[in-house]
Amino acid sequence: MLNSLHISAEDRKESAAIERRRRYEESRKQRIFNARRRVIGIDTTVLEQQIQERHQLNEQEREQQRKFEEEQRRQTQLLYMKNQEQQRLRSQIQDEINQFRKLNQRPEQSRDFDLFDPNGLKKSLPARVGDHDPRLTISGAQKFEGEDLTGGQRKRMQIQQQKSWLEQQIREKRREELDRVAASKFLQEALEARERKALKLAAEEREARCKIQESINQFNKSLVQQQNYQREQQKREEEQDNMAEIYNHLTSDIMTENPDVAKSALGPNRVIAYRYKGMNPEQLQEFRNGQQQQRETLKQRQSEDQMRKETWDKLANDFDRMAVQNERHVNHLRRQIMSATASENQNLSDEQQRKLDFMNRVVYQNVPTIEYFEQFNTTTR
């Protein structure tokens, strides 16, 4: 119930922006899907009226936004005050609990305080004061069974002490139960008061929302009436435009088949395709004469191409014959050059062989022996 009060300003702005875009998209669809308005144009008077209505809607939205923000601030302040009061109550209860512990639950009031008393050694007596010291134990081997003269008195004192401890525990439990009941009752009253305030705030919120919704419904009702009137007005205007368009089509050059409407402004021999109604007999005869002239021109061009092709074939055959003769002459010259080159190489080979034989027989007569090679590297120099 309280979560609805925590709607942030960003969420409301985002919701308003989404709604504004949705309305804009619906109006845009109406403009785009209306063929007459898209082709002919729009009504400036209606646009000005729509702009004025848009300004009024924006003013109403800003006023509604301001009311929402004021309500949010008021709800936030109430919640803050309620939280402060609840924290104060909790702090007060905690202070009372601490005060109770400080007064009635001190360490020295516990039953086993003597076990962890920091001054226990200072308060304790020596190990043995006398023969009738009640602190003597069995492990001390100082007093045995039957030698204790104050056993009955000690037992009575122990029973009395246990009884007093039980009574004290019962009183403490009763006092704790009363404190718990009182604290629970106080907390329950605080919760009921907070719930009553929350219910009151919720009722005020519902009343404010109902008023806002009533104003919105009234505005939507007036807007629907205005839109119905505009649709009726548009319907009447569209019917009038349709009748005028039908009359214009019936009396247009297309329906009366006027041949002059097919003439194009781009040239005397050009026509408009979607208005063209066909050629007259003079144009048909002129078209056939043109076709006959084109056939004769094509036949003459084909004859010229055939003669040109035969001339090129003859010239190509002459070129091939000359190329074969030139190739044969080149091959003959190549064979002569190769023969001369082979004869020259043979002569050079014979000359080189004669020089080699002369060097081996005359020049290279002194062959080195082992003694010649052993004379090297015999000293350190």
Tab-separated table of C-alpha atoms in Angstrom:
chain	number	residue	atom	x	y	z
A	1	MET	CA	0.000	0.000	0.000
A	2	LEU	CA	2.857	2.371	0.807
A	3	ASN	CA	5.004	1.282	-2.125
A	4	SER	CA	2.816	3.242	-4.553
A	5	LEU	CA	3.917	6.453	-2.794
A	6	HIS	CA	7.539	5.914	-3.746
A	7	ILE	CA	7.052	6.617	-7.486
A	8	SER	CA	9.962	8.818	-8.487
A	9	ALA	CA	9.788	11.909	-10.677
A	10	GLU	CA	11.924	10.145	-13.309
A	11	ASP	CA	9.326	7.321	-13.568
A	12	ARG	CA	6.495	9.816	-14.062
A	13	LYS	CA	8.492	11.761	-16.654
A	14	GLU	CA	9.274	8.534	-18.521
A	15	SER	CA	5.599	7.498	-18.436
A	16	ALA	CA	4.512	10.936	-19.710
A	17	ALA	CA	7.138	10.782	-22.484
A	18	ILE	CA	5.937	7.312	-23.573
A	19	GLU	CA	2.318	8.496	-23.639
A	20	ARG	CA	3.303	11.614	-25.602
A	21	ARG	CA	5.195	9.536	-28.168
A	22	ARG	CA	2.221	7.163	-28.488
A	23	ARG	CA	-0.210	10.035	-29.184
A	24	TYR	CA	2.225	11.568	-31.662
A	25	GLU	CA	2.525	8.206	-33.470
A	26	GLU	CA	-1.277	7.873	-33.706
A	27	SER	CA	-1.650	11.388	-35.151
A	28	ARG	CA	1.239	10.684	-37.585
A	29	LYS	CA	-0.505	7.493	-38.792
A	30	GLN	CA	-3.662	9.483	-39.466
A	31	ARG	CA	-1.683	12.019	-41.499
A	32	ILE	CA	0.310	9.444	-43.494
A	33	PHE	CA	-2.546	7.005	-44.237
A	34	ASN	CA	-4.835	9.809	-45.474
A	35	ALA	CA	-4.039	9.861	-49.224
A	36	ARG	CA	-5.930	13.088	-49.921
A	37	ARG	CA	-4.116	15.016	-47.202
A	38	ARG	CA	-0.754	13.544	-48.214
A	39	VAL	CA	-1.201	14.577	-51.887
A	40	ILE	CA	-3.171	17.838	-51.610
A	41	GLY	CA	-1.771	19.227	-48.331
A	42	ILE	CA	-2.892	20.017	-44.801
A	43	ASP	CA	-5.214	22.555	-43.246
A	44	THR	CA	-3.276	25.295	-41.427
A	45	THR	CA	-6.342	26.216	-39.357
A	46	VAL	CA	-6.618	22.694	-38.034
A	47	LEU	CA	-2.880	22.661	-37.356
A	48	GLU	CA	-3.105	25.883	-35.354
A	49	GLN	CA	-6.025	24.451	-33.434
A	50	GLN	CA	-4.064	21.266	-32.763
A	51	ILE	CA	-1.073	23.326	-31.587
A	52	GLN	CA	-3.316	25.253	-29.212
A	53	GLU	CA	-4.802	21.996	-27.922
A	54	ARG	CA	-1.280	20.620	-27.525
A	55	HIS	CA	-0.323	23.688	-25.441
A	56	GLN	CA	-3.409	23.196	-23.280
A	57	LEU	CA	-2.566	19.506	-22.811
A	58	ASN	CA	1.008	20.426	-21.864
A	59	GLU	CA	-0.264	22.954	-19.321
A	60	GLN	CA	-2.604	20.344	-17.839
A	61	GLU	CA	0.203	17.800	-17.699
A	62	ARG	CA	2.517	20.283	-15.987
A	63	GLU	CA	-0.230	21.121	-13.467
A	64	GLN	CA	-0.847	17.421	-12.867
A	65	GLN	CA	2.913	16.877	-12.498
A	66	ARG	CA	3.105	19.699	-9.949
A	67	LYS	CA	0.237	18.191	-7.922
A	68	PHE	CA	1.889	14.796	-7.974
A	69	GLU	CA	5.177	16.293	-6.799
A	70	GLU	CA	3.457	18.180	-3.962
A	71	GLU	CA	1.656	14.999	-2.895
A	72	GLN	CA	4.908	13.065	-3.057
A	73	ARG	CA	6.712	15.636	-0.906
A	74	ARG	CA	3.894	15.548	1.642
A	75	GLN	CA	3.881	11.741	1.742
A	76	THR	CA	7.670	11.678	2.037
A	77	GLN	CA	7.552	14.149	4.930
A	78	LEU	CA	4.896	12.095	6.737
A	79	LEU	CA	6.914	8.915	6.284
A	80	TYR	CA	10.035	10.664	7.538
A	81	MET	CA	8.183	11.916	10.629
A	82	LYS	CA	6.782	8.417	11.243
A	83	ASN	CA	10.243	6.859	10.956
A	84	GLN	CA	11.671	9.470	13.333
A	85	GLU	CA	8.922	8.725	15.868
A	86	GLN	CA	9.480	4.976	15.570
A	87	GLN	CA	13.232	5.415	16.055
A	88	ARG	CA	12.583	7.607	19.094
A	89	LEU	CA	10.305	4.938	20.609
A	90	ARG	CA	12.884	2.240	19.978
A	91	SER	CA	15.607	4.395	21.528
A	92	GLN	CA	13.414	5.078	24.554
A	93	ILE	CA	12.679	1.354	25.037
A	94	GLN	CA	16.363	0.538	24.720
A	95	ASP	CA	17.249	3.223	27.301
A	96	GLU	CA	14.680	1.802	29.721
A	97	ILE	CA	16.088	-1.708	29.259
A	98	ASN	CA	19.628	-0.454	29.880
A	99	GLN	CA	18.468	1.460	32.991
A	100	PHE	CA	16.747	-1.655	34.298
A	101	ARG	CA	19.897	-3.696	33.767
A	102	LYS	CA	21.958	-1.028	35.456
A	103	LEU	CA	19.713	-0.998	38.530
A	104	ASN	CA	18.555	-4.613	38.905
A	105	GLN	CA	21.055	-6.777	37.016
A	106	ARG	CA	24.395	-5.676	38.375
A	107	PRO	CA	27.252	-8.195	38.493
A	108	GLU	CA	27.443	-8.301	42.272
A	109	GLN	CA	23.778	-9.356	42.466
A	110	SER	CA	24.360	-12.641	40.614
A	111	ARG	CA	24.563	-15.939	42.455
A	112	ASP	CA	27.982	-16.907	41.197
A	113	PHE	CA	29.595	-13.476	41.527
A	114	ASP	CA	32.019	-14.907	44.058
A	115	LEU	CA	33.530	-17.082	41.308
A	116	PHE	CA	34.672	-14.158	39.131
A	117	ASP	CA	34.893	-11.390	41.755
A	118	PRO	CA	38.118	-9.437	40.975
A	119	ASN	CA	38.532	-8.689	44.697
A	120	GLY	CA	37.790	-12.250	45.770
A	121	LEU	CA	41.328	-12.969	46.941
A	122	LYS	CA	41.374	-9.756	48.964
A	123	LYS	CA	38.077	-10.645	50.644
A	124	SER	CA	38.903	-14.346	51.231
A	125	LEU	CA	40.062	-15.635	54.599
A	126	PRO	CA	43.094	-17.816	55.233
A	127	ALA	CA	42.903	-21.535	54.520
A	128	ARG	CA	41.966	-22.285	58.097
A	129	VAL	CA	40.956	-19.943	60.881
A	130	GLY	CA	40.141	-22.505	63.474
A	131	ASP	CA	38.797	-25.963	64.046
A	132	HIS	CA	35.191	-24.807	63.568
A	133	ASP	CA	35.849	-22.992	60.271
A	134	PRO	CA	32.896	-23.778	57.938
A	135	ARG	CA	35.132	-23.351	54.881
A	136	LEU	CA	37.033	-26.537	55.567
A	137	THR	CA	36.449	-29.116	52.827
A	138	ILE	CA	36.963	-32.869	52.556
A	139	SER	CA	39.894	-32.495	50.217
A	140	GLY	CA	41.650	-30.425	52.831
A	141	ALA	CA	41.811	-33.487	55.139
A	142	GLN	CA	41.230	-31.188	58.078
A	143	LYS	CA	37.709	-32.158	59.017
A	144	PHE	CA	36.038	-35.553	58.471
A	145	GLU	CA	32.474	-36.883	58.586
A	146	GLY	CA	31.062	-36.875	62.080
A	147	GLU	CA	33.433	-34.245	63.346
A	148	ASP	CA	31.360	-31.307	62.087
A	149	LEU	CA	29.197	-30.012	64.957
A	150	THR	CA	27.411	-27.353	62.927
A	151	GLY	CA	26.130	-29.646	60.132
A	152	GLY	CA	22.424	-29.266	60.989
A	153	GLN	CA	22.634	-25.527	61.275
A	154	ARG	CA	24.523	-25.408	57.957
A	155	LYS	CA	21.863	-27.514	56.222
A	156	ARG	CA	19.090	-25.287	57.547
A	157	MET	CA	20.967	-22.260	56.357
A	158	GLN	CA	21.465	-23.844	52.925
A	159	ILE	CA	17.749	-24.669	52.679
A	160	GLN	CA	16.863	-21.123	53.714
A	161	GLN	CA	19.321	-19.754	51.177
A	162	GLN	CA	17.896	-21.918	48.363
A	163	LYS	CA	14.386	-20.810	49.327
A	164	SER	CA	15.391	-17.159	49.226
A	165	TRP	CA	17.065	-17.736	45.831
A	166	LEU	CA	13.915	-19.358	44.450
A	167	GLU	CA	11.737	-16.518	45.709
A	168	GLN	CA	14.117	-14.007	44.194
A	169	GLN	CA	14.048	-15.836	40.839
A	170	ILE	CA	10.231	-15.947	40.925
A	171	ARG	CA	10.053	-12.195	41.618
A	172	GLU	CA	12.537	-11.487	38.840
A	173	LYS	CA	10.603	-13.645	36.363
A	174	ARG	CA	7.315	-11.948	37.301
A	175	ARG	CA	8.886	-8.521	36.951
A	176	GLU	CA	10.399	-9.496	33.561
A	177	GLU	CA	7.018	-10.831	32.400
A	178	LEU	CA	5.288	-7.570	33.412
A	179	ASP	CA	7.969	-5.523	31.654
A	180	ARG	CA	7.651	-7.689	28.527
A	181	VAL	CA	3.838	-7.348	28.511
A	182	ALA	CA	4.089	-3.597	28.976
A	183	ALA	CA	6.654	-3.242	26.195
A	184	SER	CA	4.579	-5.449	23.875
A	185	LYS	CA	1.464	-3.430	24.641
A	186	PHE	CA	3.288	-0.164	23.986
A	187	LEU	CA	4.726	-1.464	20.704
A	188	GLN	CA	1.299	-2.742	19.624
A	189	GLU	CA	-0.271	0.657	20.326
A	190	ALA	CA	2.485	2.368	18.348
A	191	LEU	CA	1.970	-0.020	15.405
A	192	GLU	CA	-1.820	0.510	15.496
A	193	ALA	CA	-1.352	4.300	15.514
A	194	ARG	CA	0.999	4.050	12.536
A	195	GLU	CA	-1.469	1.793	10.711
A	196	ARG	CA	-4.294	4.261	11.351
A	197	LYS	CA	-2.195	7.082	9.945
A	198	ALA	CA	-1.250	4.970	6.935
A	199	LEU	CA	-4.930	4.133	6.282
A	200	LYS	CA	-5.807	7.796	6.552
A	201	LEU	CA	-3.057	8.725	4.073
A	202	ALA	CA	-4.212	5.969	1.701
A	203	ALA	CA	-7.800	7.246	1.850
A	204	GLU	CA	-6.620	10.777	1.080
A	205	GLU	CA	-4.555	9.451	-1.786
A	206	ARG	CA	-7.522	7.528	-3.223
A	207	GLU	CA	-9.697	10.631	-2.943
A	208	ALA	CA	-7.071	12.729	-4.760
A	209	ARG	CA	-6.703	10.082	-7.458
A	210	CYS	CA	-10.476	9.906	-7.901
A	211	LYS	CA	-10.647	13.674	-8.387
A	212	ILE	CA	-7.803	13.586	-10.873
A	213	GLN	CA	-9.385	10.665	-12.744
A	214	GLU	CA	-12.732	12.475	-12.831
A	215	SER	CA	-11.103	15.555	-14.376
A	216	ILE	CA	-9.268	13.349	-16.893
A	217	ASN	CA	-12.505	11.555	-17.838
A	218	GLN	CA	-14.268	14.893	-18.315
A	219	PHE	CA	-11.452	16.114	-20.544
A	220	ASN	CA	-11.437	12.853	-22.544
A	221	LYS	CA	-15.199	13.123	-23.012
A	222	SER	CA	-14.915	16.639	-24.398
A	223	LEU	CA	-11.996	15.561	-26.557
A	224	VAL	CA	-14.032	12.633	-27.982
A	225	GLN	CA	-16.900	14.962	-28.840
A	226	GLN	CA	-14.538	17.334	-30.574
A	227	GLN	CA	-12.897	14.485	-32.500
A	228	ASN	CA	-16.327	13.175	-33.616
A	229	TYR	CA	-17.219	16.633	-34.900
A	230	GLN	CA	-13.915	16.853	-36.750
A	231	ARG	CA	-14.406	13.385	-38.294
A	232	GLU	CA	-17.896	14.369	-39.500
A	233	GLN	CA	-16.502	17.579	-40.954
A	234	GLN	CA	-13.680	15.675	-42.671
A	235	LYS	CA	-16.143	13.103	-44.014
A	236	ARG	CA	-18.305	15.822	-45.575
A	237	GLU	CA	-15.264	17.519	-47.092
A	238	GLU	CA	-13.990	14.191	-48.444
A	239	GLU	CA	-17.361	13.424	-50.064
A	240	GLN	CA	-17.339	16.851	-51.731
A	241	ASP	CA	-13.774	16.285	-52.964
A	242	ASN	CA	-14.700	12.845	-54.320
A	243	MET	CA	-17.646	14.246	-56.245
A	244	ALA	CA	-15.452	16.988	-57.705
A	245	GLU	CA	-12.798	14.446	-58.642
A	246	ILE	CA	-15.378	12.212	-60.388
A	247	TYR	CA	-16.700	15.192	-62.358
A	248	ASN	CA	-13.152	16.216	-63.363
A	249	HIS	CA	-12.392	12.683	-64.562
A	250	LEU	CA	-15.602	12.521	-66.611
A	251	THR	CA	-14.852	15.830	-68.324
A	252	SER	CA	-11.076	15.300	-68.674
A	253	ASP	CA	-9.138	14.827	-71.931
A	254	ILE	CA	-8.416	11.204	-71.016
A	255	MET	CA	-12.082	10.197	-71.092
A	256	THR	CA	-12.830	12.266	-74.198
A	257	GLU	CA	-9.753	10.774	-76.011
A	258	ASN	CA	-8.327	14.071	-77.163
A	259	PRO	CA	-5.150	13.278	-79.173
A	260	ASP	CA	-3.604	16.640	-78.341
A	261	VAL	CA	-3.113	15.632	-74.687
A	262	ALA	CA	-0.412	13.104	-75.723
A	263	LYS	CA	1.893	15.819	-77.092
A	264	SER	CA	4.981	16.302	-74.965
A	265	ALA	CA	6.601	19.628	-74.145
A	266	LEU	CA	10.060	18.045	-74.573
A	267	GLY	CA	9.904	17.872	-78.402
A	268	PRO	CA	7.546	17.746	-81.417
A	269	ASN	CA	8.159	14.010	-82.006
A	270	ARG	CA	7.755	12.956	-78.383
A	271	VAL	CA	4.527	11.850	-76.692
A	272	ILE	CA	3.334	11.155	-73.169
A	273	ALA	CA	3.034	7.374	-72.846
A	274	TYR	CA	0.080	7.124	-70.455
A	275	ARG	CA	-1.946	9.612	-72.582
A	276	TYR	CA	-1.082	8.168	-76.031
A	277	LYS	CA	-4.117	6.844	-77.994
A	278	GLY	CA	-2.369	5.368	-81.057
A	279	MET	CA	-1.129	6.546	-84.520
A	280	ASN	CA	-3.270	7.911	-87.345
A	281	PRO	CA	-3.020	6.471	-90.928
A	282	GLU	CA	-0.495	9.109	-92.064
A	283	GLN	CA	1.770	8.253	-89.155
A	284	LEU	CA	1.384	4.523	-89.864
A	285	GLN	CA	2.335	5.025	-93.543
A	286	GLU	CA	5.313	7.144	-92.546
A	287	PHE	CA	6.343	4.457	-90.042
A	288	ARG	CA	6.158	1.689	-92.713
A	289	ASN	CA	8.170	3.811	-95.202
A	290	GLY	CA	10.810	4.262	-92.523
A	291	GLN	CA	10.928	0.511	-91.902
A	292	GLN	CA	11.349	-0.186	-95.671
A	293	GLN	CA	14.184	2.341	-95.852
A	294	GLN	CA	15.842	0.764	-92.841
A	295	ARG	CA	15.626	-2.715	-94.481
A	296	GLU	CA	17.266	-1.423	-97.689
A	297	THR	CA	19.984	0.337	-95.682
A	298	LEU	CA	20.591	-2.846	-93.692
A	299	LYS	CA	20.870	-4.951	-96.893
A	300	GLN	CA	23.352	-2.488	-98.432
A	301	ARG	CA	25.409	-2.470	-95.211
A	302	GLN	CA	25.494	-6.287	-95.163
A	303	SER	CA	26.706	-6.352	-98.821
A	304	GLU	CA	29.477	-3.860	-97.992
A	305	ASP	CA	30.470	-5.918	-94.956
A	306	GLN	CA	30.699	-9.077	-97.147
A	307	MET	CA	32.952	-7.358	-99.673
A	308	ARG	CA	35.118	-5.933	-96.878
A	309	LYS	CA	35.405	-9.379	-95.313
A	310	GLU	CA	36.493	-10.993	-98.634
A	311	THR	CA	39.127	-8.272	-99.130
A	312	TRP	CA	40.500	-8.823	-95.609
A	313	ASP	CA	40.574	-12.609	-96.117
A	314	LYS	CA	42.598	-12.210	-99.355
A	315	LEU	CA	44.999	-9.811	-97.671
A	316	ALA	CA	45.414	-12.214	-94.731
A	317	ASN	CA	46.226	-15.107	-97.115
A	318	ASP	CA	48.878	-12.979	-98.847
A	319	PHE	CA	50.390	-12.090	-95.474
A	320	ASP	CA	50.461	-15.796	-94.481
A	321	ARG	CA	52.197	-16.769	-97.733
A	322	MET	CA	54.819	-14.042	-97.326
A	323	ALA	CA	55.373	-15.060	-93.697
A	324	VAL	CA	56.002	-18.696	-94.718
A	325	GLN	CA	58.528	-17.636	-97.369
A	326	ASN	CA	60.339	-15.344	-94.905
A	327	GLU	CA	60.445	-18.130	-92.303
A	328	ARG	CA	61.988	-20.546	-94.812
A	329	HIS	CA	64.657	-17.974	-95.760
A	330	VAL	CA	65.444	-17.318	-92.081
A	331	ASN	CA	65.789	-21.055	-91.410
A	332	HIS	CA	68.195	-21.394	-94.340
A	333	LEU	CA	70.340	-18.522	-93.045
A	334	ARG	CA	70.272	-20.027	-89.529
A	335	ARG	CA	71.534	-23.378	-90.819
A	336	GLN	CA	74.383	-21.669	-92.698
A	337	ILE	CA	75.386	-19.710	-89.573
A	338	MET	CA	75.278	-22.859	-87.449
A	339	SER	CA	77.473	-24.727	-89.956
A	340	ALA	CA	80.022	-21.899	-90.022
A	341	THR	CA	79.999	-21.718	-86.220
A	342	ALA	CA	80.598	-25.460	-85.900
A	343	SER	CA	83.534	-25.285	-88.362
A	344	GLU	CA	85.061	-22.372	-86.425
A	345	ASN	CA	84.643	-24.203	-83.105
A	346	GLN	CA	86.359	-27.290	-84.547
A	347	ASN	CA	89.312	-25.190	-85.715
A	348	LEU	CA	89.613	-23.558	-82.258
A	349	SER	CA	89.477	-26.970	-80.599
A	350	ASP	CA	92.288	-28.305	-82.814
A	351	GLU	CA	94.410	-25.227	-82.113
A	352	GLN	CA	93.907	-25.571	-78.350
A	353	GLN	CA	94.780	-29.244	-78.444
A	354	ARG	CA	98.032	-28.457	-80.316
A	355	LYS	CA	98.933	-25.820	-77.674
A	356	LEU	CA	98.255	-28.291	-74.868
A	357	ASP	CA	100.406	-30.971	-76.511
A	358	PHE	CA	103.243	-28.470	-76.924
A	359	MET	CA	103.062	-27.448	-73.265
A	360	ASN	CA	103.126	-31.054	-72.095
A	361	ARG	CA	106.018	-32.102	-74.384
A	362	VAL	CA	108.272	-29.021	-74.253
A	363	VAL	CA	107.396	-26.691	-71.340
A	364	TYR	CA	106.409	-29.051	-68.501
A	365	GLN	CA	109.528	-31.337	-68.626
A	366	ASN	CA	110.862	-30.665	-65.066
A	367	VAL	CA	108.543	-32.685	-62.761
A	368	PRO	CA	109.031	-31.834	-58.973
A	369	THR	CA	110.237	-34.703	-56.711
A	370	ILE	CA	109.734	-35.473	-53.009
A	371	GLU	CA	112.961	-33.695	-52.094
A	372	TYR	CA	111.619	-30.515	-53.644
A	373	PHE	CA	108.572	-30.477	-51.319
A	374	GLU	CA	110.532	-31.519	-48.209
A	375	GLN	CA	112.788	-28.450	-48.364
A	376	PHE	CA	109.881	-26.230	-47.193
A	377	ASN	CA	108.919	-25.677	-43.523
A	378	THR	CA	112.160	-27.059	-42.166
A	379	THR	CA	113.048	-24.013	-40.016
A	380	THR	CA	111.221	-21.553	-37.781
A	381	ARG	CA	111.724	-18.726	-40.246
